[in-house]
Amino acid sequence: MHNVEEQLVFKRGLKIKNRVIMAPMTTKMSFFDGEITSDEIKYYTLRSGEVGGVITAAANVSENGKGWKGELGVYDDKFIPGLSRLSAAIKKNGTKAILQIFHAGRMTDSTIINGEMPVSASNISSERPNSETPRPLSSLEILDILDDFKQATIRAIKAGFDGVEIHGANTYLIQQFFSPHSNRREDEWGGSVEKRFKFINDLVEVVTDVVDDSEVDNFIVAIDSRLKNMKIRE
Ligand SMILES: Cc1cc2nc3c(=O)[nH]c(=O)nc-3n(C[C@H](O)[C@H](O)[C@H](O)COP(=O)(O)O)c2cc1C
């Protein structure tokens, strides 16, 4: 049993000063376009410094991946200055700053994404009340979204974060590719469990490759994949 105050040392040398990490929690405090607000900076400033690390609220990597109003954006270079203020606020006293990177897929609606139809693996709506039917992503669009995660990681590095966490959890795009309920594709991205896993697999590869090719040492790549809501039928 480890004491929570004990330093956490990873195989490649990364050190986290204790074993308390603040979980990602959406606050809906950003501006309409995803730009960070001073209130949000204040919120994180008040909570960092003591904990070993802070994982930010989900930040959308593509414009059509925004899930709700007030969400943090990382889909454009214009966010780098604001995100730099955020990482600096978190990193005081050695706390590690980890940006959560995210795509909502079908778990959004057209009022949030400028009147466009939500996108997903297939045209299957979620079983929640009033959910819109998404349109299936083309193969090229899937590659674009993988690239959006890559660009978001580059922006996180430029903005001074110590890591990114891929939001692979409960109901959002990554899970939508894995679940046979939302993924009815018959191409290389759907069908068998291996094919439905391809999106997660390629995504982790794209993100870890760009980190390996960068100048940063000990950059954290985490993936959050709470499986409890997945509808696994095989
Ligand atoms: C208000 C609120 C916002 C949350 N936002 C996110 C989020 O942006 N990303 C995420 O991965 N999880 C999010 N979560 C889930 C939490 O990170 C955490 O996993 C969940 O609350 C389970 O932990 P608990 O049992 O200690 O509450 C959120 C939870 C709450 C209560």
CSV table of C-alpha atoms and ligand atoms in Angstrom, one decimal, residues 23-27 56-58 68 100 165 167 169-170 224 226 228, ligand 1:
chain,number,residue,atom,x,y,z
A,23,ALA,CA,-10.5,14.1,-12.2
A,24,PRO,CA,-11.6,15.8,-15.4
A,25,MET,CA,-14.7,17.8,-14.6
A,26,THR,CA,-16.6,19.8,-17.2
A,27,THR,CA,-17.5,23.3,-15.8
A,56,THR,CA,-8.8,19.6,-17.3
A,57,ALA,CA,-12.4,19.5,-18.5
A,58,ALA,CA,-12.9,17.9,-21.9
A,68,TRP,CA,-22.2,21.3,-25.0
A,100,GLN,CA,-8.3,16.2,-21.8
A,165,GLU,CA,-5.8,12.5,-21.7
A,167,HIS,CA,-11.4,11.0,-23.4
A,169,ALA,CA,-15.2,7.1,-22.0
A,170,ASN,CA,-19.0,7.0,-21.6
A,224,ASP,CA,-9.8,7.3,-20.0
A,226,ARG,CA,-14.7,3.6,-18.5
A,228,LYS,CA,-19.4,0.5,-17.8
B,1,LIG,C1,-19.7,17.8,-13.0
B,1,LIG,C2,-18.9,16.7,-13.6
B,1,LIG,C3,-18.3,16.9,-14.8
B,1,LIG,C4,-17.5,15.9,-15.4
B,1,LIG,N1,-16.8,16.1,-16.6
B,1,LIG,C5,-16.0,15.2,-17.1
B,1,LIG,C6,-15.2,15.4,-18.2
B,1,LIG,O1,-15.2,16.5,-18.8
B,1,LIG,N2,-14.5,14.4,-18.7
B,1,LIG,C7,-14.4,13.2,-18.1
B,1,LIG,O2,-13.7,12.3,-18.6
B,1,LIG,N3,-15.2,12.9,-17.0
B,1,LIG,C8,-15.9,13.9,-16.5
B,1,LIG,N4,-16.7,13.6,-15.3
B,1,LIG,C9,-16.5,12.3,-14.7
B,1,LIG,C10,-15.5,12.4,-13.5
B,1,LIG,O3,-14.2,12.7,-14.0
B,1,LIG,C11,-15.4,11.1,-12.7
B,1,LIG,O4,-14.8,10.1,-13.5
B,1,LIG,C12,-16.7,10.6,-12.2
B,1,LIG,O5,-17.4,11.7,-11.6
B,1,LIG,C13,-16.5,9.4,-11.3
B,1,LIG,O6,-15.8,9.7,-10.1
B,1,LIG,P1,-16.6,9.9,-8.7
B,1,LIG,O7,-17.2,8.6,-8.5
B,1,LIG,O8,-15.4,10.2,-7.8
B,1,LIG,O9,-17.5,11.0,-8.9
B,1,LIG,C14,-17.4,14.6,-14.7
B,1,LIG,C15,-18.1,14.4,-13.5
B,1,LIG,C16,-18.8,15.5,-13.0
B,1,LIG,C17,-19.5,15.2,-11.6
